[in-house]
CSV table of C-alpha atoms in Angstrom, one decimal:
chain,number,residue,atom,x,y,z
A,1,MET,CA,-21.8,32.5,-40.6
A,2,THR,CA,-21.5,33.7,-37.0
A,3,GLU,CA,-20.2,37.3,-37.0
A,4,LEU,CA,-16.7,37.7,-35.8
A,5,GLN,CA,-16.6,39.4,-32.5
A,6,HIS,CA,-12.7,40.6,-32.4
A,7,ARG,CA,-10.3,40.4,-35.2
A,8,PRO,CA,-7.0,39.4,-33.5
A,9,THR,CA,-3.6,40.5,-35.1
A,10,ALA,CA,-1.9,37.9,-36.5
A,11,LEU,CA,1.9,37.5,-38.0
A,12,LEU,CA,3.1,34.9,-40.1
A,13,VAL,CA,6.7,33.5,-39.6
A,14,MET,CA,8.1,30.9,-41.6
A,15,GLU,CA,10.8,30.3,-44.5
A,16,GLU,CA,10.2,32.1,-47.7
A,17,ARG,CA,11.0,28.8,-49.7
A,18,ARG,CA,7.9,27.0,-48.9
A,19,ARG,CA,5.4,29.9,-47.8
A,20,ASP,CA,3.8,30.1,-50.9
A,21,ASP,CA,3.1,26.4,-51.1
A,22,VAL,CA,2.1,26.2,-47.5
A,23,TYR,CA,0.1,29.3,-47.4
A,24,PRO,CA,-1.2,30.1,-51.0
A,25,GLU,CA,-3.1,32.8,-52.0
A,26,ALA,CA,-6.7,31.4,-51.4
A,27,VAL,CA,-5.7,30.5,-47.9
A,28,LEU,CA,-4.4,33.7,-47.1
A,29,LYS,CA,-7.3,35.2,-48.2
A,30,GLU,CA,-9.4,33.2,-45.7
A,31,ILE,CA,-7.0,33.8,-43.0
A,32,ALA,CA,-7.3,37.6,-43.7
A,33,ALA,CA,-10.7,37.5,-43.3
A,34,LEU,CA,-10.6,36.1,-39.9
A,35,ALA,CA,-7.5,38.4,-38.5
A,36,ASP,CA,-5.5,41.6,-39.2
A,37,LEU,CA,-2.7,39.8,-40.9
A,38,ARG,CA,0.9,41.5,-40.9
A,39,GLU,CA,3.4,41.2,-43.5
A,40,PRO,CA,5.3,37.9,-43.1
A,41,LEU,CA,8.5,37.6,-41.6
A,42,THR,CA,11.4,34.9,-41.5
A,43,ARG,CA,12.9,33.3,-38.4
A,44,GLU,CA,16.0,35.1,-38.7
A,45,ARG,CA,13.9,38.4,-39.5
A,46,LEU,CA,12.2,37.9,-36.5
A,47,ALA,CA,15.2,37.3,-34.5
A,48,GLU,CA,16.7,40.7,-35.5
A,49,ARG,CA,13.7,42.6,-34.7
A,50,PRO,CA,11.5,40.4,-31.9
A,51,GLU,CA,9.8,43.6,-31.1
A,52,ALA,CA,7.8,42.6,-34.2
A,53,MET,CA,5.7,40.4,-31.6
A,54,ASP,CA,4.2,43.4,-29.9
A,55,GLY,CA,0.7,43.1,-30.2
A,56,VAL,CA,0.7,39.8,-31.9
A,57,GLU,CA,-2.2,37.5,-30.5
A,58,ILE,CA,-1.9,34.6,-33.3
A,59,LEU,CA,1.5,33.7,-34.5
A,60,LEU,CA,1.2,31.5,-37.8
A,61,SER,CA,4.0,29.2,-39.1
A,62,GLY,CA,5.4,26.2,-40.8
A,63,TRP,CA,8.7,25.1,-41.5
A,64,GLY,CA,11.5,27.3,-40.2
A,65,SER,CA,9.2,28.3,-37.2
A,66,PRO,CA,10.9,30.6,-34.5
A,67,VAL,CA,12.0,28.9,-31.0
A,68,LEU,CA,9.1,29.8,-28.4
A,69,ASP,CA,11.8,30.5,-25.9
A,70,SER,CA,11.8,33.1,-23.2
A,71,VAL,CA,13.2,36.2,-25.2
A,72,LEU,CA,10.5,35.9,-27.9
A,73,LEU,CA,7.9,35.1,-25.4
A,74,GLY,CA,8.9,38.5,-23.5
A,75,HIS,CA,8.1,40.5,-26.6
A,76,ALA,CA,4.8,38.7,-27.0
A,77,PRO,CA,2.8,39.4,-23.9
A,78,ASP,CA,-0.8,39.4,-25.9
A,79,LEU,CA,0.1,36.0,-27.7
A,80,ARG,CA,-2.8,33.7,-27.1
A,81,ALA,CA,-2.3,30.8,-29.7
A,82,VAL,CA,0.3,29.5,-32.1
A,83,LEU,CA,-0.9,27.7,-35.5
A,84,VAL,CA,1.7,25.6,-37.0
A,85,ALA,CA,1.4,24.2,-40.6
A,86,ALA,CA,3.8,21.5,-39.8
A,87,GLY,CA,4.0,18.3,-38.1
A,88,SER,CA,6.2,18.0,-35.0
A,89,VAL,CA,6.2,21.1,-32.5
A,90,ARG,CA,9.2,19.8,-30.4
A,91,PRO,CA,11.7,21.9,-32.2
A,92,LEU,CA,10.1,25.3,-31.2
A,93,THR,CA,8.3,24.5,-28.0
A,94,THR,CA,10.2,25.2,-24.6
A,95,PRO,CA,9.5,24.7,-20.9
A,96,GLU,CA,8.7,28.8,-20.8
A,97,PHE,CA,6.2,28.3,-23.4
A,98,TRP,CA,4.3,25.4,-22.3
A,99,ALA,CA,4.5,27.4,-18.9
A,100,ARG,CA,2.4,30.2,-20.4
A,101,GLY,CA,-0.6,27.9,-20.9
A,102,ILE,CA,-0.7,28.8,-24.8
A,103,PRO,CA,-2.4,26.2,-27.1
A,104,ILE,CA,-0.3,25.2,-30.3
A,105,VAL,CA,-1.8,23.6,-33.3
A,106,SER,CA,0.2,21.1,-35.2
A,107,ALA,CA,-0.9,20.2,-38.8
A,108,ALA,CA,0.4,16.8,-38.7
A,109,SER,CA,-3.0,15.1,-39.5
A,110,ALA,CA,-2.6,16.9,-42.8
A,111,ASN,CA,0.7,16.1,-43.2
A,112,ALA,CA,-0.1,12.4,-42.5
A,113,VAL,CA,-2.2,12.1,-45.4
A,114,PRO,CA,0.5,12.0,-48.4
A,115,VAL,CA,2.8,10.1,-46.1
A,116,ALA,CA,0.3,7.4,-45.8
A,117,GLU,CA,-0.9,7.5,-49.4
A,118,PHE,CA,3.0,7.0,-50.3
A,119,THR,CA,3.3,4.0,-47.6
A,120,LEU,CA,0.3,2.2,-48.9
A,121,ALA,CA,1.7,2.5,-52.4
A,122,GLN,CA,4.9,0.7,-50.9
A,123,VAL,CA,3.1,-1.7,-49.1
A,124,LEU,CA,1.1,-2.9,-52.0
A,125,LEU,CA,4.2,-3.1,-54.4
A,126,GLY,CA,6.1,-4.7,-51.4
A,127,LEU,CA,3.3,-7.6,-51.2
A,128,LYS,CA,3.9,-8.0,-54.7
A,129,GLN,CA,7.8,-7.7,-54.8
A,130,VAL,CA,7.8,-5.7,-57.5
A,131,HIS,CA,11.4,-4.2,-56.9
A,132,ARG,CA,12.7,-7.6,-56.2
A,133,ILE,CA,11.3,-9.1,-59.2
A,134,SER,CA,12.2,-5.9,-61.5
A,135,ARG,CA,15.7,-6.3,-60.2
A,136,GLU,CA,16.1,-10.0,-61.0
A,137,ILE,CA,14.7,-9.5,-64.6
A,138,ARG,CA,17.4,-6.7,-65.1
A,139,GLU,CA,20.1,-9.1,-64.0
A,140,ARG,CA,18.9,-12.2,-65.8
A,141,ARG,CA,17.4,-10.7,-68.7
A,142,ALA,CA,14.4,-13.0,-68.6
A,143,TYR,CA,11.2,-13.0,-66.9
A,144,PRO,CA,10.5,-15.6,-63.9
A,145,PRO,CA,8.2,-18.3,-65.1
A,146,ASP,CA,6.0,-18.4,-61.9
A,147,PRO,CA,6.9,-15.5,-59.5
A,148,ARG,CA,6.1,-16.4,-55.8
A,149,VAL,CA,4.9,-13.4,-53.9
A,150,ALA,CA,2.9,-12.8,-50.5
A,151,GLY,CA,0.3,-10.8,-52.6
A,152,ALA,CA,-2.3,-8.9,-50.6
A,153,TYR,CA,-4.4,-11.8,-49.8
A,154,ARG,CA,-4.1,-12.9,-46.0
A,155,SER,CA,-0.6,-11.6,-45.9
A,156,ARG,CA,0.8,-10.0,-42.7
A,157,VAL,CA,1.9,-6.1,-42.8
A,158,GLY,CA,3.8,-4.8,-39.9
A,159,LEU,CA,3.8,-1.2,-38.7
A,160,LEU,CA,6.3,0.0,-36.0
A,161,GLY,CA,4.2,3.0,-34.5
A,162,LEU,CA,0.6,3.8,-34.4
A,163,GLY,CA,0.9,7.6,-34.3
A,164,GLU,CA,-1.0,10.2,-36.5
A,165,ILE,CA,0.5,8.4,-39.8
A,166,GLY,CA,0.7,4.5,-38.8
A,167,ALA,CA,-2.9,4.8,-37.5
A,168,LEU,CA,-3.9,6.3,-41.2
A,169,VAL,CA,-2.0,3.8,-43.0
A,170,ALA,CA,-3.8,0.8,-40.9
A,171,SER,CA,-7.1,2.6,-41.9
A,172,HIS,CA,-6.2,2.4,-45.4
A,173,LEU,CA,-5.2,-1.1,-45.0
A,174,ARG,CA,-8.7,-2.3,-43.5
A,175,GLY,CA,-9.7,-2.2,-47.4
A,176,PHE,CA,-7.3,-5.1,-48.3
A,177,ASP,CA,-7.5,-8.7,-47.3
A,178,VAL,CA,-4.4,-8.5,-45.3
A,179,GLU,CA,-3.8,-8.9,-41.3
A,180,VAL,CA,-2.1,-5.7,-39.9
A,181,LEU,CA,0.2,-6.1,-37.1
A,182,ALA,CA,1.9,-3.3,-35.1
A,183,SER,CA,4.4,-2.9,-32.3
A,184,ASP,CA,3.8,0.4,-30.3
A,185,PRO,CA,4.4,0.6,-26.2
A,186,VAL,CA,2.2,3.6,-25.7
A,187,VAL,CA,-1.1,2.1,-27.4
A,188,ASP,CA,-3.4,0.4,-25.5
A,189,PRO,CA,-4.8,-3.0,-27.3
A,190,ALA,CA,-8.1,-1.8,-27.4
A,191,ALA,CA,-7.6,1.3,-29.4
A,192,ALA,CA,-5.5,-0.8,-31.8
A,193,ALA,CA,-8.4,-3.1,-32.1
A,194,GLU,CA,-10.7,-0.5,-33.2
A,195,LEU,CA,-8.0,0.0,-36.0
A,196,GLY,CA,-8.4,-3.6,-37.0
A,197,VAL,CA,-4.6,-4.0,-35.7
A,198,ARG,CA,-3.2,-6.6,-33.6
A,199,LEU,CA,-0.2,-5.3,-31.2
A,200,VAL,CA,2.7,-7.8,-31.2
A,201,GLY,CA,6.3,-7.4,-30.3
A,202,LEU,CA,9.2,-6.6,-32.5
A,203,ASP,CA,10.7,-9.7,-33.0
A,204,GLU,CA,7.1,-11.1,-34.1
A,205,LEU,CA,6.6,-8.0,-36.4
A,206,PHE,CA,9.9,-8.4,-38.2
A,207,ALA,CA,9.7,-12.2,-38.5
A,208,THR,CA,6.4,-12.6,-39.7
A,209,CYS,CA,5.1,-9.8,-41.4
A,210,ALA,CA,5.8,-9.5,-45.6
A,211,VAL,CA,6.2,-5.7,-45.5
A,212,VAL,CA,7.3,-3.8,-42.1
A,213,SER,CA,6.6,0.0,-42.1
A,214,LEU,CA,8.4,2.3,-40.0
A,215,HIS,CA,6.1,4.9,-38.0
A,216,ALA,CA,8.2,5.6,-34.9
A,217,PRO,CA,8.9,9.0,-33.8
A,218,LEU,CA,12.6,9.5,-33.1
A,219,LEU,CA,13.1,9.5,-29.3
A,220,PRO,CA,16.0,8.4,-27.1
A,221,GLU,CA,14.5,4.8,-26.9
A,222,THR,CA,13.7,4.5,-30.5
A,223,GLU,CA,17.0,5.6,-32.0
A,224,GLY,CA,18.8,2.8,-33.7
A,225,LEU,CA,16.0,0.4,-32.6
A,226,VAL,CA,15.6,-1.2,-36.0
A,227,ASN,CA,18.7,-3.0,-36.0
A,228,GLY,CA,20.6,-5.7,-38.0
A,229,ASP,CA,19.4,-8.3,-36.2
A,230,LEU,CA,15.4,-7.3,-36.5
A,231,VAL,CA,15.9,-7.0,-40.5
A,232,GLY,CA,18.0,-10.3,-40.6
A,233,ARG,CA,14.9,-11.9,-39.3
A,234,MET,CA,12.4,-11.0,-42.1
A,235,GLY,CA,11.4,-13.6,-44.5
A,236,ILE,CA,12.4,-14.2,-47.9
A,237,GLY,CA,11.6,-11.5,-50.2
A,238,ALA,CA,10.1,-9.1,-47.5
A,239,THR,CA,10.0,-5.3,-47.7
A,240,LEU,CA,11.3,-2.6,-44.9
A,241,VAL,CA,9.7,0.8,-45.8
A,242,ASN,CA,10.9,3.9,-43.6
A,243,THR,CA,9.0,7.3,-43.8
A,244,ALA,CA,9.8,8.0,-40.4
A,245,ARG,CA,13.2,9.1,-39.2
A,246,GLY,CA,16.5,7.8,-40.7
A,247,ALA,CA,18.0,7.4,-37.2
A,248,VAL,CA,15.4,5.0,-36.2
A,249,VAL,CA,17.2,2.6,-38.3
A,250,ASP,CA,20.7,1.5,-36.9
A,251,GLU,CA,22.1,1.6,-40.5
A,252,PRO,CA,25.8,0.3,-39.7
A,253,SER,CA,24.0,-2.9,-38.6
A,254,VAL,CA,21.5,-3.0,-41.0
A,255,ILE,CA,23.8,-2.2,-44.4
A,256,PRO,CA,25.7,-5.6,-44.2
A,257,VAL,CA,22.5,-7.5,-43.7
A,258,LEU,CA,20.8,-6.1,-47.1
A,259,GLY,CA,24.3,-6.7,-48.6
A,260,GLU,CA,24.0,-10.3,-47.6
A,261,ARG,CA,20.2,-10.7,-48.2
A,262,PRO,CA,19.4,-9.8,-52.1
A,263,ASP,CA,16.1,-10.9,-51.4
A,264,LEU,CA,15.1,-8.1,-49.2
A,265,THR,CA,13.9,-4.8,-50.2
A,266,ALA,CA,14.4,-1.6,-48.2
A,267,ILE,CA,12.6,1.5,-49.4
A,268,LEU,CA,14.4,4.3,-47.5
A,269,ASP,CA,12.5,7.9,-47.9
A,270,VAL,CA,14.7,9.0,-44.8
A,271,THR,CA,18.3,8.2,-43.7
A,272,TRP,CA,21.0,9.2,-41.0
A,273,PRO,CA,22.7,11.0,-41.9
A,274,GLU,CA,20.6,12.6,-44.6
A,275,PRO,CA,21.5,12.7,-47.5
A,276,PRO,CA,23.9,9.6,-46.9
A,277,ALA,CA,27.4,10.3,-47.3
A,278,PRO,CA,28.9,10.0,-50.7
A,279,ASP,CA,30.4,6.6,-50.1
A,280,SER,CA,27.7,5.1,-48.3
A,281,PRO,CA,26.7,1.5,-49.3
A,282,LEU,CA,23.2,2.6,-49.7
A,283,TYR,CA,23.8,4.5,-53.1
A,284,THR,CA,25.2,1.1,-54.5
A,285,LEU,CA,23.3,-1.6,-52.8
A,286,PRO,CA,20.8,-2.7,-55.5
A,287,ASN,CA,18.0,-3.8,-53.1
A,288,VAL,CA,17.8,-0.2,-51.6
A,289,VAL,CA,15.4,2.1,-53.1
A,290,LEU,CA,16.6,5.7,-51.9
A,291,THR,CA,13.9,8.6,-52.4
A,292,PRO,CA,14.4,12.2,-51.0
A,293,HIS,CA,11.5,12.5,-48.5
A,294,LEU,CA,9.0,12.4,-51.3
A,295,ALA,CA,6.4,10.9,-48.9
A,296,GLY,CA,5.9,14.0,-46.9
A,297,ALA,CA,3.9,16.9,-48.5
A,298,LEU,CA,5.4,18.2,-51.6
A,299,GLY,CA,4.5,21.4,-53.8
A,300,ALA,CA,0.3,21.9,-53.6
A,301,GLU,CA,0.0,19.0,-51.1
A,302,ARG,CA,1.6,21.5,-48.9
A,303,ALA,CA,-1.5,23.6,-48.7
A,304,ARG,CA,-3.5,21.2,-47.0
A,305,MET,CA,-1.7,22.1,-43.9
A,306,GLY,CA,-2.1,25.8,-44.3
A,307,GLU,CA,-6.0,25.0,-44.8
A,308,LEU,CA,-6.1,22.8,-41.6
A,309,VAL,CA,-4.3,26.3,-39.6
A,310,ALA,CA,-7.0,28.5,-41.3
A,311,ARG,CA,-10.1,26.2,-40.0
A,312,GLU,CA,-8.4,26.2,-36.9
A,313,LEU,CA,-8.0,30.1,-37.0
A,314,ARG,CA,-11.9,30.5,-37.7
A,315,ARG,CA,-12.5,28.1,-34.7
A,316,LEU,CA,-10.3,30.2,-32.4
A,317,VAL,CA,-11.9,33.2,-33.5
A,318,LEU,CA,-15.4,31.9,-33.2
A,319,GLY,CA,-14.6,30.7,-29.6
A,320,GLN,CA,-14.7,27.0,-30.7
A,321,PRO,CA,-12.6,24.1,-29.3
A,322,LEU,CA,-9.7,23.5,-31.2
A,323,GLU,CA,-9.4,20.2,-33.3
A,324,HIS,CA,-5.6,19.9,-33.4
A,325,ALA,CA,-4.2,21.4,-30.6
A,326,VAL,CA,-1.4,19.8,-29.0
A,327,ALA,CA,-1.4,18.2,-25.3
A,328,PRO,CA,1.8,19.3,-23.8
A,329,ASP,CA,1.9,15.6,-22.4
A,330,ARG,CA,2.1,14.2,-25.7
A,331,ALA,CA,4.3,16.8,-27.7
A,332,HIS,CA,7.6,14.8,-26.9
A,333,LEU,CA,5.8,11.7,-28.5
A,334,ARG,CA,5.5,13.6,-32.3
A,335,ALA,CA,8.0,12.6,-34.8
């Protein structure tokens, strides 16, 4: 192993509730071998004593990250990198931070792994229309004689968004005999083709795919993008999967369509608001499956993000290029 020339001072700031999951003992031990790690703080404790940033060169974080505003940065003249064991860095970055030219690492690729796994499972279940058929069996108390389903052979699967997670889902789907379509205005057709994906418009995506899975970030142009008109164009027995952001779906216009189309199935791992209001029809519609962010990293899965941060810290102290630094002009495109 290359000998470390300098041991930077590092501080971990994140919520206590998930800290041990994200940074378990083995990960902290690896970090401590690379840096002088101070006692961890929460965002609230750091706000009370921002002078704790004095001398800190590496800020480690995760859920509950502090906002990197002018006040915090004013107490951190030595800060030279921020490593975040979470996906989006939008909530914590500010113009003042970007102006400092400090690299910031996101563990989005690590968090993408369980989301893509969850999505793949739901896509395959959707192609077999497992949820719809199981509903009908309960209602009729009888098995259908010859279920007609799309199946995973020459069926179309649609992805709304080909970012970190959408691209990983597309990669997984290459192992199946399905045609993958995607809609993403910022992805080049050649880049999509490398993933085995053909880019199409929203209308074709929803009208021709047996399963449509949402992976778009929540931006002004994507808020309410998936509306009742699009969902109403989905084919008989189609499945909609949302593991992105709840507000990407215009629920007031989609809910009536789901009520009128019992053949459709909506797998909603995210909603808006979240959780749904107590009187929301989402709780009672039989063709809606609600899950509370099960797709994202949970429990031991969260350590994958801490491990990514530890690897990036090693590259940093060895003077090697970071692999997961977020480009300033791309940060707004993350979920």
